[in-house]
């Protein structure tokens, strides 16, 4: 009779271990990765390296928060990477080609991001196209727009123009401060990221509209029958996603000081991985901003360490894909 008791104990132990890993696995992974790279890489625990990690995390987090909003309403936005690139090109063009000041330089890419979100919502909410196909089409269209506008060239200070002259403007210090400046030793982009994370978390957790976002995604038909304007909240989600992707593009342009073509392409995979990793943080089991932040930290620390180890960028993509598959698999297993 002792054998059944042992088997029952094992069955109870297995789910508890899986539950522990599901809740705290991301945090443990971050600590293990930091410890490993700290031991193997002499320059890992330096202020310059951590500052670089935080700056890169800030852009990924902004993009991933936008993806998180689309996931909350049971949608998905594949166009964030191309929106980042569009915002980077738009802000660089406003400064270098049209000699605009900081206000216009910030407004133009943000409005373009909102426009992309509205286009996605038109295709998905009004025309009822599948979100993956609609945002995939938008992604390719935006890439075509920015490549057509720039003719495939980056935008930078003193760049030559087709008419034989040079660009009249340049990246101004107030714009570069967004991605390169510091406040009391903390990168400004990190402070901006923390403000967005805290505001988004408070909005989604403690306000009625934030809870309506979750209700829309959990059961759209039940939410509609309850009187919730589900299409409106789905539209809001895609607009917010486009806005935050554009904000990430602004930070990227101010950090590198150029408008590089397709510079935001890599942020699609990073943002999606961070958002899905966030499902499991503290056992939330749903899209959430705090989890997304920890997912961005995990991706940022890992990629920084791999770069210090001279791992090729194409090999890093393999690791990103493996992490995303693992996050999706763990989330699926926990739901079952």
mmCIF file with all atom_site columns, N, CA and C in Angstrom, residues 48-75:
data_model
loop_
_atom_site.group_PDB
_atom_site.id
_atom_site.type_symbol
_atom_site.label_atom_id
_atom_site.label_alt_id
_atom_site.label_comp_id
_atom_site.label_asym_id
_atom_site.label_entity_id
_atom_site.label_seq_id
_atom_site.pdbx_PDB_ins_code
_atom_site.Cartn_x
_atom_site.Cartn_y
_atom_site.Cartn_z
_atom_site.occupancy
_atom_site.B_iso_or_equiv
_atom_site.pdbx_formal_charge
_atom_site.auth_seq_id
_atom_site.auth_comp_id
_atom_site.auth_asym_id
_atom_site.auth_atom_id
_atom_site.pdbx_PDB_model_num
ATOM 1  N N  . UNK A 1 48 ? 29.867 51.352 -17.628 1.00 0.00 ? 48 UNK A N  1
ATOM 2  C CA . UNK A 1 48 ? 29.622 51.580 -19.049 1.00 0.00 ? 48 UNK A CA 1
ATOM 3  C C  . UNK A 1 48 ? 28.785 50.460 -19.647 1.00 0.00 ? 48 UNK A C  1
ATOM 4  N N  . UNK A 1 49 ? 29.071 49.226 -19.245 1.00 0.00 ? 49 UNK A N  1
ATOM 5  C CA . UNK A 1 49 ? 28.323 48.097 -19.810 1.00 0.00 ? 49 UNK A CA 1
ATOM 6  C C  . UNK A 1 49 ? 26.881 48.084 -19.313 1.00 0.00 ? 49 UNK A C  1
ATOM 7  N N  . UNK A 1 50 ? 26.690 48.314 -18.024 1.00 0.00 ? 50 UNK A N  1
ATOM 8  C CA . UNK A 1 50 ? 25.327 48.331 -17.504 1.00 0.00 ? 50 UNK A CA 1
ATOM 9  C C  . UNK A 1 50 ? 24.532 49.494 -18.070 1.00 0.00 ? 50 UNK A C  1
ATOM 10 N N  . UNK A 1 51 ? 25.196 50.617 -18.303 1.00 0.00 ? 51 UNK A N  1
ATOM 11 C CA . UNK A 1 51 ? 24.520 51.747 -18.926 1.00 0.00 ? 51 UNK A CA 1
ATOM 12 C C  . UNK A 1 51 ? 24.083 51.388 -20.336 1.00 0.00 ? 51 UNK A C  1
ATOM 13 N N  . UNK A 1 52 ? 24.936 50.666 -21.059 1.00 0.00 ? 52 UNK A N  1
ATOM 14 C CA . UNK A 1 52 ? 24.589 50.242 -22.414 1.00 0.00 ? 52 UNK A CA 1
ATOM 15 C C  . UNK A 1 52 ? 23.434 49.245 -22.392 1.00 0.00 ? 52 UNK A C  1
ATOM 16 N N  . UNK A 1 53 ? 23.439 48.321 -21.427 1.00 0.00 ? 53 UNK A N  1
ATOM 17 C CA . UNK A 1 53 ? 22.342 47.357 -21.301 1.00 0.00 ? 53 UNK A CA 1
ATOM 18 C C  . UNK A 1 53 ? 21.029 48.080 -21.041 1.00 0.00 ? 53 UNK A C  1
ATOM 19 N N  . UNK A 1 54 ? 21.042 49.030 -20.106 1.00 0.00 ? 54 UNK A N  1
ATOM 20 C CA . UNK A 1 54 ? 19.824 49.745 -19.747 1.00 0.00 ? 54 UNK A CA 1
ATOM 21 C C  . UNK A 1 54 ? 19.280 50.549 -20.916 1.00 0.00 ? 54 UNK A C  1
ATOM 22 N N  . UNK A 1 55 ? 20.174 51.160 -21.688 1.00 0.00 ? 55 UNK A N  1
ATOM 23 C CA . UNK A 1 55 ? 19.717 51.945 -22.847 1.00 0.00 ? 55 UNK A CA 1
ATOM 24 C C  . UNK A 1 55 ? 19.053 51.040 -23.888 1.00 0.00 ? 55 UNK A C  1
ATOM 25 N N  . UNK A 1 56 ? 19.636 49.877 -24.133 1.00 0.00 ? 56 UNK A N  1
ATOM 26 C CA . UNK A 1 56 ? 19.037 48.967 -25.114 1.00 0.00 ? 56 UNK A CA 1
ATOM 27 C C  . UNK A 1 56 ? 17.729 48.390 -24.585 1.00 0.00 ? 56 UNK A C  1
ATOM 28 N N  . UNK A 1 57 ? 17.672 48.090 -23.282 1.00 0.00 ? 57 UNK A N  1
ATOM 29 C CA . UNK A 1 57 ? 16.449 47.569 -22.679 1.00 0.00 ? 57 UNK A CA 1
ATOM 30 C C  . UNK A 1 57 ? 15.321 48.579 -22.790 1.00 0.00 ? 57 UNK A C  1
ATOM 31 N N  . UNK A 1 58 ? 15.644 49.863 -22.662 1.00 0.00 ? 58 UNK A N  1
ATOM 32 C CA . UNK A 1 58 ? 14.599 50.893 -22.681 1.00 0.00 ? 58 UNK A CA 1
ATOM 33 C C  . UNK A 1 58 ? 13.837 50.878 -23.996 1.00 0.00 ? 58 UNK A C  1
ATOM 34 N N  . UNK A 1 59 ? 14.538 50.704 -25.122 1.00 0.00 ? 59 UNK A N  1
ATOM 35 C CA . UNK A 1 59 ? 13.871 50.689 -26.427 1.00 0.00 ? 59 UNK A CA 1
ATOM 36 C C  . UNK A 1 59 ? 13.023 49.429 -26.574 1.00 0.00 ? 59 UNK A C  1
ATOM 37 N N  . UNK A 1 60 ? 13.594 48.278 -26.212 1.00 0.00 ? 60 UNK A N  1
ATOM 38 C CA . UNK A 1 60 ? 12.847 47.019 -26.312 1.00 0.00 ? 60 UNK A CA 1
ATOM 39 C C  . UNK A 1 60 ? 11.596 47.069 -25.454 1.00 0.00 ? 60 UNK A C  1
ATOM 40 N N  . UNK A 1 61 ? 11.708 47.632 -24.246 1.00 0.00 ? 61 UNK A N  1
ATOM 41 C CA . UNK A 1 61 ? 10.562 47.684 -23.340 1.00 0.00 ? 61 UNK A CA 1
ATOM 42 C C  . UNK A 1 61 ? 9.447  48.549 -23.899 1.00 0.00 ? 61 UNK A C  1
ATOM 43 N N  . UNK A 1 62 ? 9.790  49.689 -24.473 1.00 0.00 ? 62 UNK A N  1
ATOM 44 C CA . UNK A 1 62 ? 8.767  50.559 -25.062 1.00 0.00 ? 62 UNK A CA 1
ATOM 45 C C  . UNK A 1 62 ? 8.018  49.823 -26.177 1.00 0.00 ? 62 UNK A C  1
ATOM 46 N N  . UNK A 1 63 ? 8.760  49.146 -27.036 1.00 0.00 ? 63 UNK A N  1
ATOM 47 C CA . UNK A 1 63 ? 8.132  48.394 -28.122 1.00 0.00 ? 63 UNK A CA 1
ATOM 48 C C  . UNK A 1 63 ? 7.293  47.246 -27.559 1.00 0.00 ? 63 UNK A C  1
ATOM 49 N N  . UNK A 1 64 ? 7.842  46.542 -26.565 1.00 0.00 ? 64 UNK A N  1
ATOM 50 C CA . UNK A 1 64 ? 7.152  45.380 -26.005 1.00 0.00 ? 64 UNK A CA 1
ATOM 51 C C  . UNK A 1 64 ? 5.881  45.767 -25.257 1.00 0.00 ? 64 UNK A C  1
ATOM 52 N N  . UNK A 1 65 ? 5.854  46.941 -24.639 1.00 0.00 ? 65 UNK A N  1
ATOM 53 C CA . UNK A 1 65 ? 4.636  47.381 -23.956 1.00 0.00 ? 65 UNK A CA 1
ATOM 54 C C  . UNK A 1 65 ? 3.515  47.588 -24.971 1.00 0.00 ? 65 UNK A C  1
ATOM 55 N N  . UNK A 1 66 ? 3.846  48.136 -26.128 1.00 0.00 ? 66 UNK A N  1
ATOM 56 C CA . UNK A 1 66 ? 2.845  48.261 -27.188 1.00 0.00 ? 66 UNK A CA 1
ATOM 57 C C  . UNK A 1 66 ? 2.312  46.908 -27.612 1.00 0.00 ? 66 UNK A C  1
ATOM 58 N N  . UNK A 1 67 ? 3.214  45.931 -27.769 1.00 0.00 ? 67 UNK A N  1
ATOM 59 C CA . UNK A 1 67 ? 2.785  44.572 -28.112 1.00 0.00 ? 67 UNK A CA 1
ATOM 60 C C  . UNK A 1 67 ? 1.915  44.006 -27.002 1.00 0.00 ? 67 UNK A C  1
ATOM 61 N N  . UNK A 1 68 ? 2.263  44.299 -25.760 1.00 0.00 ? 68 UNK A N  1
ATOM 62 C CA . UNK A 1 68 ? 1.492  43.800 -24.622 1.00 0.00 ? 68 UNK A CA 1
ATOM 63 C C  . UNK A 1 68 ? 0.046  44.290 -24.677 1.00 0.00 ? 68 UNK A C  1
ATOM 64 N N  . UNK A 1 69 ? -0.156 45.551 -25.040 1.00 0.00 ? 69 UNK A N  1
ATOM 65 C CA . UNK A 1 69 ? -1.514 46.079 -25.151 1.00 0.00 ? 69 UNK A CA 1
ATOM 66 C C  . UNK A 1 69 ? -2.303 45.325 -26.225 1.00 0.00 ? 69 UNK A C  1
ATOM 67 N N  . UNK A 1 70 ? -1.662 45.016 -27.346 1.00 0.00 ? 70 UNK A N  1
ATOM 68 C CA . UNK A 1 70 ? -2.376 44.274 -28.394 1.00 0.00 ? 70 UNK A CA 1
ATOM 69 C C  . UNK A 1 70 ? -2.680 42.848 -27.944 1.00 0.00 ? 70 UNK A C  1
ATOM 70 N N  . UNK A 1 71 ? -1.774 42.237 -27.171 1.00 0.00 ? 71 UNK A N  1
ATOM 71 C CA . UNK A 1 71 ? -2.024 40.892 -26.659 1.00 0.00 ? 71 UNK A CA 1
ATOM 72 C C  . UNK A 1 71 ? -3.142 40.891 -25.626 1.00 0.00 ? 71 UNK A C  1
ATOM 73 N N  . UNK A 1 72 ? -3.255 41.959 -24.861 1.00 0.00 ? 72 UNK A N  1
ATOM 74 C CA . UNK A 1 72 ? -4.282 42.032 -23.823 1.00 0.00 ? 72 UNK A CA 1
ATOM 75 C C  . UNK A 1 72 ? -5.678 41.931 -24.431 1.00 0.00 ? 72 UNK A C  1
ATOM 76 N N  . UNK A 1 73 ? -5.883 42.529 -25.603 1.00 0.00 ? 73 UNK A N  1
ATOM 77 C CA . UNK A 1 73 ? -7.203 42.477 -26.249 1.00 0.00 ? 73 UNK A CA 1
ATOM 78 C C  . UNK A 1 73 ? -7.303 41.288 -27.195 1.00 0.00 ? 73 UNK A C  1
ATOM 79 N N  . UNK A 1 74 ? -6.419 40.295 -26.992 1.00 0.00 ? 74 UNK A N  1
ATOM 80 C CA . UNK A 1 74 ? -6.416 39.072 -27.798 1.00 0.00 ? 74 UNK A CA 1
ATOM 81 C C  . UNK A 1 74 ? -6.094 39.358 -29.260 1.00 0.00 ? 74 UNK A C  1
ATOM 82 N N  . UNK A 1 75 ? -5.153 40.282 -29.464 1.00 0.00 ? 75 UNK A N  1
ATOM 83 C CA . UNK A 1 75 ? -4.682 40.596 -30.809 1.00 0.00 ? 75 UNK A CA 1
ATOM 84 C C  . UNK A 1 75 ? -3.188 40.370 -30.905 1.00 0.00 ? 75 UNK A C  1
#
